[in-house]
Amino acid sequence: MTDTLKRTHTCGELGINATGNTVNLTGWVQRRRDHGGLIFVDLRDRSGLVQVVFSPGEYQAAFELAEGVRNEYVLALQGKVEARPEGTRNPNLATGDIEVYATRLQVLNQAKNPPFYITDGVDVDENVRLKYRYLDLRRPEMQQTLIMRHKVTMIMREFLDQRGFLEIETPMLTKSSPEGARDYLVPSRVHPGEFYALPQSPQIFKQLLMVAGMEKYFQIVRCFRDEDLRADRQPEFTQLDLEMSFAEPQDIQSMMEEMMVRIFRETKGIEVALPLQQLTYREAMERYGSDKPDTRFDLELVDISDIVADSDFKVFADVVHKGGQVKGINAKGSADMPRRQIDELTKYAAIYGAKGLAYIVLSAEGVKSPIAKFLSEAKLAEVIQRLQGETGDILFFVADKPQVVADALGHLRGELARRLDLIDSDVYKFVWVTEFPLLEFDEEEKRWVAKHHPFTAPMDEDLPLLATDPANIRAKAYDLVLNGYEIGGGSIRIHRREVQEKMFALLGLPQAESEDKFGYLLEAFEYGTPPHGGIAFGLDRIMMLLSRRDNIRDVIAFPKTQSASDVMSNAPSPVSEKQLKELSVRINILKK
RNA sequence: GGCCCCGUGGUGUAGUGGUUAACAUGCCUGCCUGUCACGCAGGAGAUCGUCGGUUCAAGUCCGAUCGGGGUCGCCA
């Protein structure tokens, strides 16, 4: 047995200037075309495809071996690069001007027939792809995505390194904390009956690194949240997490803008114009009905509460008098929308709590609307004018509590944009959303909860409201939104013990508990903590947008299904009695 | 936990309650010296997710269940 042929070139790099060279290649068989007396094999490696020719005669041994080769066999071969004969060049292939005449062939491994063909644009059940993820990841588009992901993290590391940031690891086995998402718990063997929690984020540790005088920290770090999955949410996901001492919001924001510029320039060749748009939370909610607005299209929300407050249309008037509001969207040029579609949109708005979806059709034959008869001509005209309605438009309205109006119309806005094809998928629109409320009232728990997290600092001018008007305290918080996705969020943190204690008190945390859960942080604040702030980005979401996928699974090498399981390894799975015993854990499955 | 969609050879699909479940592709065998989605001829390959019900008869109708996807709640 001779030694394995050592690779001298990659498949994808061979071009016309390599003509005459003897090369050694390794790779997988993309496809074999057997003409009896002549065999073509497309050899694939990470870099691309090249056509290898086996012909009988001088290199009979290689030819005979090639007769038995099948898709996905792993080959090493030696051959001579030649320009393809006139008329046989393949313009669809990067290496299509040349081919490799094989002189030696080694079959390094055989392959079972794969459950799906290894190629881009496969239309295969995702479950099958996930079960055979190692085959799915052989597909060039999946490899390109992971290559781009690698590039992005390299850019982030280089960018932050150049600015004096240190990459520092923080623990994965941490302490469970009361606020926030459900924790993944890990039982402790050494401390029977006690549990670690996997980090939802390294929040407290990075703040302690600021106390420790590290000044600038970052980490590309896995985070865990035991909540239900979505297209853009996995139970374990990756953040670019960073924190900086002596920073104001604009320091963090402008630096992150520059990082985004570099990422988009170096991965997509897109120049992002700075500075990025900024919206306050209030403005975002008023105009877009969302704190993560997709600003690639208009369809802005328009308030007509004042017009209809004293109208004869009781549904609208009552809502306004009870402190609610009535807002509308002008779907330009959609007056010909069939009734069936309007019904669908009504159903869609109902998902978000809207009890109805009123509409006014401005058709060529005049105004058509089930609500027009309740409005005087003057009011109707005023409403139409407020929404800049013209013949050919259709106006949609929702009347409810502000939160429901925003939610329903905010989502309807997106749905209309998709249906009316208003979204240019080549466009990337960033927007900072700032001045978030520090707190929001949890109706179920009947208490205030932190909108961002309990370590977020209030805006200085709102500090007096801590005691009097918690609802209207704004936070020194900022989210970066891209095309309607929250890709990052951060804040300036509380760095004084007494403010942090006030915050915990506002959240209804008994002092004993805040001492038990966060005492180490509070104590740290007493030893000279610098003002500090930071931000965390969802790397998976950024990659999803950069690679124009509509789910996060496609940019994660080994993602989990919606039921948080891994269909390849079959995790999670039961464990042995012995393991449970060591952990002092007993299983008690409650019936549904 | 709620709502919506999907489940048929390896893969992707078709399939009026009624014959031997159809088509494409892949696979296997044979032939083929310029293909690149090679071609030609032949062949194998299906517990129609599972369980139950309705019916003379169920891939098809009904119910449950399992799995997958989307979404509301949830996600500081």
XYZ file of C-alpha atoms (C1' of nucleotides) in Angstrom:
668
model
C 0.000 0.000 0.000
C 1.453 3.308 -1.022
C 1.119 6.408 1.107
C -1.962 8.565 0.795
C -1.499 11.236 -1.840
C -0.918 14.573 -0.126
C -3.072 17.435 -1.355
C -1.168 20.103 -3.275
C -4.128 22.191 -4.474
C -7.767 22.728 -3.665
C -10.374 21.883 -6.268
C -11.808 25.368 -6.588
C -8.504 27.189 -7.070
C -7.511 25.540 -10.347
C -7.714 27.742 -13.415
C -6.318 28.096 -16.887
C -2.953 29.288 -15.535
C -2.457 25.924 -13.826
C -2.394 24.201 -17.206
C 0.395 21.645 -17.435
C 0.784 21.284 -13.677
C 0.643 17.948 -11.962
C -1.626 18.321 -8.929
C -2.797 16.194 -6.051
C -6.407 16.716 -5.041
C -8.610 15.395 -2.265
C -12.330 15.655 -1.963
C -15.763 14.135 -2.314
C -17.413 12.830 -5.458
C -20.115 15.300 -6.402
C -21.169 13.245 -9.413
C -19.789 10.595 -11.722
C -20.611 10.499 -15.411
C -19.596 7.165 -16.878
C -19.409 7.032 -20.665
C -18.098 3.484 -20.723
C -14.763 4.269 -22.203
C -14.435 7.618 -20.411
C -15.404 8.654 -16.892
C -15.905 12.165 -15.591
C -15.895 12.796 -11.871
C -16.771 16.164 -10.381
C -14.582 16.407 -7.296
C -15.750 18.709 -4.508
C -13.957 20.174 -1.551
C -14.687 23.263 0.533
C -13.301 25.510 -2.161
C -15.402 24.280 -5.057
C -15.687 21.732 -7.861
C -13.333 20.535 -10.556
C -13.850 17.990 -13.315
C -11.541 14.998 -13.273
C -11.208 12.795 -16.359
C -10.425 9.094 -16.215
C -9.605 7.387 -19.489
C -8.476 3.821 -20.110
C -5.061 2.923 -21.469
C -2.023 4.501 -19.939
C -3.637 4.953 -16.512
C -5.784 1.830 -16.576
C -5.619 1.241 -12.804
C -7.086 4.642 -11.989
C -9.744 4.170 -14.646
C -10.826 0.800 -13.310
C -10.981 2.145 -9.749
C -13.076 5.055 -10.962
C -15.649 2.662 -12.393
C -16.590 1.658 -8.857
C -16.723 5.170 -7.466
C -20.090 6.566 -6.305
C -21.426 9.877 -5.025
C -19.765 11.146 -1.835
C -16.869 8.682 -1.987
C -13.754 10.327 -0.599
C -10.911 10.398 -3.111
C -7.293 11.375 -3.299
C -5.904 11.604 -6.775
C -3.015 12.794 -8.841
C -3.513 14.277 -12.253
C -2.436 16.739 -14.847
C -4.265 20.010 -15.357
C -5.151 20.583 -19.001
C -7.190 23.174 -20.823
C -10.448 21.624 -21.889
C -10.820 20.849 -25.583
C -12.505 23.558 -27.625
C -16.266 23.391 -27.226
C -16.267 21.489 -23.957
C -15.649 24.372 -21.580
C -18.259 24.871 -18.893
C -18.987 28.536 -18.207
C -21.193 27.589 -15.247
C -18.223 26.241 -13.341
C -15.502 28.437 -11.840
C -12.953 25.825 -12.915
C -14.776 25.162 -16.193
C -11.878 26.096 -18.461
C -9.749 23.200 -17.298
C -9.963 19.598 -16.252
C -7.667 17.215 -14.450
C -6.517 14.054 -16.237
C -6.197 11.524 -13.461
C -3.022 9.455 -13.343
C -3.471 7.919 -9.880
C -6.536 7.361 -7.779
C -6.976 6.379 -4.158
C -10.415 5.724 -2.708
C -9.949 6.941 0.860
C -13.447 5.961 1.853
C -16.696 4.712 0.413
C -20.050 6.306 1.151
C -23.555 5.051 1.537
C -26.018 6.656 -0.794
C -26.942 9.865 1.066
C -30.603 10.526 1.928
C -30.508 13.678 -0.151
C -28.320 15.029 -2.909
C -25.532 17.274 -1.664
C -26.260 20.476 -3.531
C -27.515 24.014 -3.026
C -31.190 24.785 -3.099
C -32.301 21.390 -1.810
C -35.981 21.018 -1.145
C -35.773 18.477 1.656
C -37.706 18.181 4.869
C -35.782 20.081 7.496
C -36.038 17.166 9.883
C -34.084 15.012 7.438
C -31.502 17.751 7.026
C -31.108 18.023 10.786
C -30.889 14.286 11.325
C -28.053 14.159 8.783
C -26.698 17.586 9.610
C -23.139 16.527 8.718
C -24.372 15.921 5.161
C -26.463 19.080 5.108
C -23.372 21.034 6.097
C -21.510 19.602 3.094
C -23.755 21.679 0.883
C -21.839 24.714 -0.419
C -24.416 27.268 0.736
C -24.223 25.937 4.271
C -20.440 25.978 4.165
C -20.450 29.538 2.842
C -22.739 30.601 5.680
C -20.434 29.155 8.311
C -17.430 30.651 6.542
C -19.115 34.053 6.649
C -19.947 33.534 10.319
C -16.281 32.892 10.964
C -15.373 36.064 9.056
C -17.821 38.128 11.091
C -16.455 36.921 14.412
C -12.920 37.565 13.155
C -13.883 41.127 12.242
C -15.489 41.640 15.646
C -12.431 40.332 17.460
C -10.019 42.388 15.395
C -12.136 45.533 15.646
C -12.452 45.321 19.405
C -8.833 44.288 19.904
C -7.742 47.389 17.994
C -9.743 49.495 20.436
C -8.217 47.971 23.524
C -10.910 45.443 24.403
C -9.914 42.236 26.147
C -11.651 38.955 25.446
C -12.301 37.415 28.848
C -14.240 34.257 29.576
C -16.921 34.090 32.232
C -18.412 31.020 33.928
C -20.988 28.743 32.342
C -21.955 27.302 35.727
C -23.499 30.287 37.449
C -26.126 31.305 39.952
C -29.814 31.252 39.156
C -31.364 34.687 39.353
C -35.015 35.556 39.862
C -35.521 38.087 37.062
C -35.652 37.363 33.371
C -36.034 34.207 31.340
C -36.379 30.686 32.677
C -32.973 29.240 33.569
C -31.412 26.017 32.377
C -30.406 24.317 35.603
C -27.496 21.976 36.292
C -27.658 19.899 39.463
C -24.624 19.988 41.687
C -23.208 16.611 42.753
C -21.031 18.147 45.425
C -23.897 20.147 46.891
C -26.890 17.806 46.923
C -30.145 19.592 46.227
C -28.439 22.663 44.813
C -28.228 23.845 41.240
C -26.153 25.942 38.945
C -27.835 27.930 36.200
C -26.424 28.285 32.705
C -26.000 31.989 31.931
C -28.770 33.897 30.168
C -25.981 36.391 29.552
C -22.720 37.209 31.318
C -24.301 40.447 32.581
C -23.188 40.487 36.190
C -19.754 39.036 35.474
C -18.977 41.667 32.897
C -20.017 44.384 35.325
C -17.720 42.842 37.930
C -14.921 42.934 35.336
C -15.525 46.685 35.170
C -15.275 46.850 38.968
C -12.068 44.860 38.533
C -10.625 47.610 36.365
C -10.497 45.662 33.105
C -12.052 48.786 31.523
C -12.934 47.205 28.191
C -14.225 43.645 27.940
C -15.786 41.551 25.221
C -16.681 37.947 24.666
C -18.280 35.902 21.922
C -20.272 33.767 24.233
C -23.009 31.160 24.373
C -26.128 32.129 26.294
C -29.019 29.952 27.416
C -32.695 30.694 27.889
C -35.244 28.001 28.568
C -38.117 29.603 26.692
C -40.137 28.492 23.698
C -38.397 28.653 20.337
C -39.131 30.800 17.322
C -37.705 31.191 13.844
C -35.233 33.681 15.326
C -34.847 32.129 18.766
C -32.849 29.102 19.940
C -32.441 27.923 23.530
C -28.697 28.338 23.202
C -27.489 31.221 21.134
C -24.377 33.296 20.700
C -23.840 36.874 21.722
C -21.121 39.372 21.107
C -21.108 40.749 24.613
C -19.116 43.822 25.568
C -18.752 46.317 28.372
C -16.779 49.499 28.778
C -15.983 51.731 31.717
C -16.463 55.516 31.697
C -18.804 55.208 28.715
C -21.835 57.235 27.720
C -24.518 55.786 25.428
C -23.162 57.628 22.399
C -19.661 56.196 22.990
C -20.992 52.661 22.755
C -23.365 53.460 19.919
C -20.918 55.223 17.621
C -18.287 52.544 18.158
C -20.785 49.801 17.339
C -21.868 51.699 14.249
C -18.286 51.596 13.008
C -18.145 47.887 13.698
C -21.316 47.341 11.676
C -19.838 49.354 8.821
C -16.823 47.062 8.759
C -18.868 43.883 8.988
C -21.116 44.904 6.104
C -18.248 46.216 4.018
C -16.062 43.170 4.456
C -18.701 40.475 4.148
C -21.213 41.977 1.746
C -19.444 44.897 0.101
C -22.217 47.143 1.348
C -21.438 50.652 2.584
C -23.568 51.504 5.593
C -24.085 55.254 5.880
C -23.355 56.815 9.279
C -24.641 57.981 11.615
C -27.475 55.498 11.840
C -31.017 56.677 12.279
C -32.170 57.126 15.864
C -35.693 56.900 17.232
C -36.850 57.234 20.772
C -38.950 54.370 22.055
C -41.965 56.671 22.194
C -41.490 57.768 18.603
C -40.995 54.197 17.408
C -44.184 53.067 19.084
C -46.166 56.059 17.803
C -45.025 55.846 14.210
C -44.426 52.116 13.768
C -46.250 50.420 16.629
C -43.108 48.523 17.471
C -39.889 48.954 19.436
C -38.083 47.146 16.631
C -39.519 48.802 13.545
C -38.741 47.685 10.036
C -37.850 51.023 8.457
C -37.424 49.682 4.928
C -40.965 50.841 4.144
C -43.339 53.587 5.313
C -46.959 52.682 6.106
C -46.673 54.725 9.271
C -49.357 54.741 11.937
C -51.522 57.872 12.126
C -53.456 58.884 15.228
C -57.057 59.989 14.636
C -58.225 59.747 18.244
C -58.889 63.483 18.484
C -61.075 63.469 15.372
C -63.289 60.553 16.347
C -63.462 61.267 20.094
C -66.695 63.213 19.736
C -68.043 61.398 16.680
C -71.253 59.389 16.510
C -69.293 56.195 15.965
C -69.585 54.854 19.476
C -66.995 52.098 19.078
C -64.291 54.662 18.342
C -65.545 57.379 20.670
C -65.881 55.035 23.657
C -62.388 53.677 23.217
C -60.947 57.188 23.218
C -62.968 58.206 26.270
C -61.682 55.181 28.157
C -58.113 56.263 27.562
C -57.581 54.252 24.415
C -56.718 55.480 20.984
C -57.698 55.060 17.345
C -54.971 54.850 14.751
C -54.836 54.040 11.099
C -52.589 52.975 8.253
C -52.929 54.022 4.644
C -52.336 51.056 2.340
C -51.565 53.103 -0.751
C -53.116 51.929 -3.998
C -54.834 48.898 -2.497
C -58.445 49.959 -2.957
C -59.029 46.942 -5.188
C -58.208 44.564 -2.342
C -60.850 41.826 -2.389
C -63.103 41.421 0.603
C -61.554 38.024 1.338
C -58.142 39.608 1.871
C -59.584 42.264 4.150
C -61.110 39.458 6.207
C -57.736 37.741 6.370
C -56.124 40.938 7.611
C -58.861 41.313 10.221
C -58.071 37.830 11.456
C -54.387 38.675 11.422
C -54.955 41.791 13.541
C -57.044 39.710 15.937
C -53.993 37.574 16.777
C -52.577 40.667 18.438
C -55.742 41.462 20.340
C -57.546 43.816 17.951
C -61.280 43.313 18.344
C -61.883 44.516 14.819
C -60.285 46.097 11.805
C -62.198 49.059 10.428
C -61.487 50.194 6.913
C -62.307 52.893 4.412
C -61.946 52.102 0.727
C -61.301 55.139 -1.446
C -62.422 53.705 -4.756
C -63.015 55.522 -7.995
C -66.747 55.154 -7.386
C -66.457 56.870 -4.029
C -65.925 56.043 -0.400
C -66.865 52.493 0.617
C -66.735 51.669 4.282
C -68.840 49.950 6.902
C -68.005 52.756 9.322
C -68.590 55.719 7.009
C -72.263 55.962 7.895
C -71.367 56.622 11.536
C -69.120 59.546 10.692
C -70.223 62.944 9.544
C -68.984 64.012 6.157
C -66.711 66.548 7.762
C -65.185 63.981 10.128
C -64.771 61.453 7.359
C -63.006 64.043 5.235
C -60.787 64.981 8.137
C -59.822 61.361 8.773
C -59.051 60.791 5.101
C -57.022 63.961 4.972
C -55.094 63.050 8.148
C -54.018 59.795 6.503
C -53.363 61.559 3.204
C -55.895 59.287 1.566
C -56.312 59.505 -2.176
C -58.478 57.663 -4.643
C -57.152 54.123 -4.910
C -56.110 53.822 -1.266
C -57.539 51.756 1.536
C -57.321 52.920 5.122
C -57.264 50.482 8.056
C -58.073 51.384 11.654
C -57.755 49.783 15.040
C -59.303 51.216 18.197
C -58.166 49.885 21.553
C -55.752 50.391 24.415
C -52.527 51.987 23.110
C -50.626 48.751 23.604
C -53.092 46.721 21.546
C -53.299 49.384 18.839
C -49.517 49.447 18.535
C -49.206 45.694 18.536
C -51.986 45.037 16.019
C -51.190 47.883 13.649
C -47.452 47.363 14.048
C -47.764 43.798 12.866
C -50.418 44.666 10.268
C -47.950 47.178 8.880
C -45.440 44.421 8.271
C -48.037 42.071 6.843
C -49.289 44.766 4.442
C -45.729 45.487 3.349
C -45.184 41.801 2.559
C -48.493 41.491 0.711
C -47.980 44.705 -1.224
C -44.384 43.719 -1.959
C -42.999 46.940 -0.487
C -39.855 45.365 0.934
C -36.618 45.485 -1.020
C -34.738 42.489 0.311
C -31.422 43.951 -0.881
C -31.768 46.834 1.554
C -30.420 46.888 5.103
C -31.954 49.572 7.315
C -30.527 50.095 10.766
C -32.156 52.155 13.469
C -31.246 52.803 17.087
C -34.167 52.794 19.464
C -33.393 54.789 22.603
C -34.977 56.068 25.804
C -36.773 52.840 26.596
C -38.984 52.841 29.639
C -36.985 51.529 32.566
C -39.927 49.505 33.846
C -43.152 48.023 32.697
C -46.041 46.813 34.779
C -46.623 43.068 34.790
C -50.378 42.620 34.999
C -50.084 38.970 35.985
C -47.621 39.459 38.790
C -49.028 42.869 39.667
C -45.609 44.419 39.940
C -43.047 46.425 38.039
C -40.506 44.450 36.026
C -37.381 45.729 34.319
C -37.915 46.248 30.609
C -34.239 45.684 29.812
C -32.746 44.197 32.968
C -32.551 45.337 36.596
C -29.046 46.763 36.214
C -30.018 49.396 33.653
C -29.481 52.977 34.745
C -32.334 55.487 34.610
C -31.827 58.716 32.701
C -30.493 61.328 35.111
C -33.369 63.738 34.611
C -35.877 60.966 35.379
C -34.241 59.899 38.651
C -36.775 61.834 40.768
C -39.559 59.753 39.221
C -38.216 56.607 40.911
C -40.369 57.409 43.920
C -43.335 59.067 42.209
C -43.932 57.835 38.673
C -42.114 54.604 37.773
C -44.000 54.209 34.495
C -42.397 57.305 33.017
C -38.791 56.687 33.962
C -36.678 56.392 30.849
C -33.607 54.213 30.799
C -30.148 54.850 29.416
C -30.820 51.948 27.091
C -30.427 51.501 23.373
C -31.372 48.722 20.986
C -29.938 48.312 17.530
C -32.649 47.245 15.102
C -32.030 45.928 11.604
C -34.888 45.343 9.170
C -37.340 44.798 11.987
C -35.132 42.503 14.060
C -33.577 43.486 17.357
C -29.960 42.534 16.729
C -28.478 44.124 19.806
C -29.357 45.879 22.992
C -27.484 47.550 25.758
C -27.462 50.203 28.373
C -25.467 52.237 30.807
C -25.573 50.381 34.091
C -26.281 51.380 37.628
C -22.931 51.648 39.427
C -24.006 52.852 42.859
C -25.259 50.541 45.558
C -28.072 52.768 46.751
C -29.516 53.217 43.257
C -29.318 49.492 42.598
C -31.055 48.805 45.909
C -33.819 51.273 45.021
C -34.203 49.463 41.724
C -34.537 46.064 43.390
C -37.057 47.532 45.805
C -39.085 48.939 42.903
C -39.124 45.471 41.365
C -40.662 44.182 44.563
C -37.617 42.168 45.509
C -37.509 41.731 49.287
C -34.240 42.991 50.700
C -33.326 39.558 51.987
C -33.702 38.144 48.509
C -31.783 40.881 46.730
C -29.039 40.347 49.299
C -29.104 36.587 48.696
C -29.226 36.761 44.903
C -27.219 39.896 44.163
C -25.420 40.705 47.421
C -22.008 40.126 45.840
C -22.753 42.693 43.156
C -24.071 45.246 45.650
C -20.998 44.776 47.787
C -18.733 45.148 44.769
C -20.364 48.498 44.011
C -19.019 49.765 47.341
C -15.405 49.306 46.312
C -15.016 52.037 43.722
C -17.069 51.011 40.740
C -16.568 53.109 37.628
C -19.567 54.229 35.597
C -19.908 51.700 32.835
C -22.140 50.416 30.097
C -22.189 48.036 27.235
C -24.173 46.147 24.701
C -24.784 42.618 23.480
C -25.481 41.527 19.918
C -27.259 38.418 18.786
C -24.682 36.891 16.483
C -27.114 34.328 15.087
C -29.640 36.979 14.128
C -26.958 39.119 12.508
C -25.830 36.093 10.507
C -29.409 35.275 9.563
C -29.848 38.766 8.119
C -26.439 38.866 6.438
C -27.058 35.531 4.757
C -30.672 36.435 3.953
C -32.153 33.437 5.708
C -35.528 33.540 7.359
C -34.583 31.354 10.289
C -31.727 31.174 12.705
C -31.228 27.415 12.356
C -29.624 27.839 8.950
C -26.736 29.834 10.409
C -26.060 27.495 13.339
C -24.048 24.349 12.702
C -26.098 22.137 14.995
C -29.362 23.818 15.915
C -32.315 22.471 17.831
C -35.866 21.918 16.641
C -38.845 23.893 17.885
C -39.252 21.392 20.738
C -35.638 22.103 21.763
C -34.359 18.701 20.766
C -31.476 17.600 18.604
C -32.809 15.037 16.148
C -29.288 13.913 15.246
C -28.032 12.964 18.703
C -31.484 12.615 20.243
C -30.785 15.061 23.025
C -32.274 15.506 25.519
C -32.527 11.925 26.728
C -33.087 10.006 29.932
C -30.065 9.293 32.108
C -29.197 6.297 34.229
C -30.439 5.722 37.781
C -26.800 5.865 38.844
C -26.310 9.360 37.447
C -29.498 10.590 39.080
C -28.521 9.099 42.399
C -25.131 10.790 42.314
C -26.912 14.078 41.765
C -29.536 13.439 44.431
C -32.181 13.997 41.776
C -35.441 12.098 41.628
C -37.723 12.184 38.588
C -41.352 13.045 39.168
C -43.159 13.586 35.879
C -46.436 15.373 36.411
C -49.370 14.250 34.333
C -50.658 16.789 31.857
C -50.843 26.136 27.244
C -53.761 28.345 22.566
C -54.271 28.901 17.118
C -52.698 27.674 11.931
C -50.004 24.504 8.295
C -47.463 19.820 6.991
C -46.653 14.143 7.361
C -47.612 8.929 0.759
C -40.934 4.476 -2.114
C -34.205 7.226 -0.319
C -35.797 12.468 -1.782
C -39.679 15.803 -3.819
C -44.650 15.412 -5.178
C -49.737 13.505 -7.373
C -53.738 10.827 -5.687
C -63.048 11.828 -6.882
C -64.421 6.682 -0.301
C -63.869 1.561 -4.927
C -58.490 -2.392 -9.801
C -52.065 -4.028 -8.725
C -51.094 3.586 -4.889
C -49.038 7.298 -9.924
C -44.993 10.757 -11.573
C -40.107 12.856 -11.276
C -35.511 12.172 -9.326
C -32.190 9.020 -6.841
C -30.500 3.824 -6.403
C -29.027 -1.145 -8.747
C -27.663 -3.938 -13.473
C -26.182 -3.725 -18.616
C -24.532 -0.668 -22.883
C -21.951 3.792 -24.192
C -14.813 7.990 -25.391
C -16.568 14.579 -24.392
C -20.147 14.698 -20.501
C -21.063 18.460 -16.949
C -28.933 17.708 -14.329
C -24.733 12.876 -19.886
C -27.710 9.374 -22.792
C -30.226 4.526 -23.809
C -32.448 -0.248 -21.978
C -34.027 -3.023 -17.877
C -34.866 -3.687 -12.472
C -35.585 -3.135 -7.269
C -37.808 0.024 -3.871
C -44.286 2.010 0.005
C -46.575 -1.012 7.556
C -49.599 6.061 2.896
C -46.309 8.864 10.811
C -49.051 5.866 14.827
C -53.597 4.234 17.215
C -58.748 4.094 17.149
C -63.583 5.112 14.792
C -67.319 5.645 10.613
C -68.203 2.469 6.217
C -69.565 -3.357 2.430
C -64.889 -0.664 1.370
C -60.255 4.490 4.149
C -53.899 7.049 1.628
C -58.744 9.739 1.173
C -63.902 11.090 6.164
C -63.846 11.719 11.860
C -61.163 11.588 16.673
C -56.798 11.033 19.389
C -51.637 10.796 19.466
C -46.490 11.440 17.768
C -43.054 14.296 14.834
C -41.820 18.888 12.057
C -42.712 24.144 10.852
C -45.062 29.102 11.749
C -47.209 32.016 15.486
C -49.725 34.076 20.306
C -48.469 33.667 25.311
C -43.382 33.409 27.016
C -38.389 35.459 25.699
C -35.301 40.888 32.186
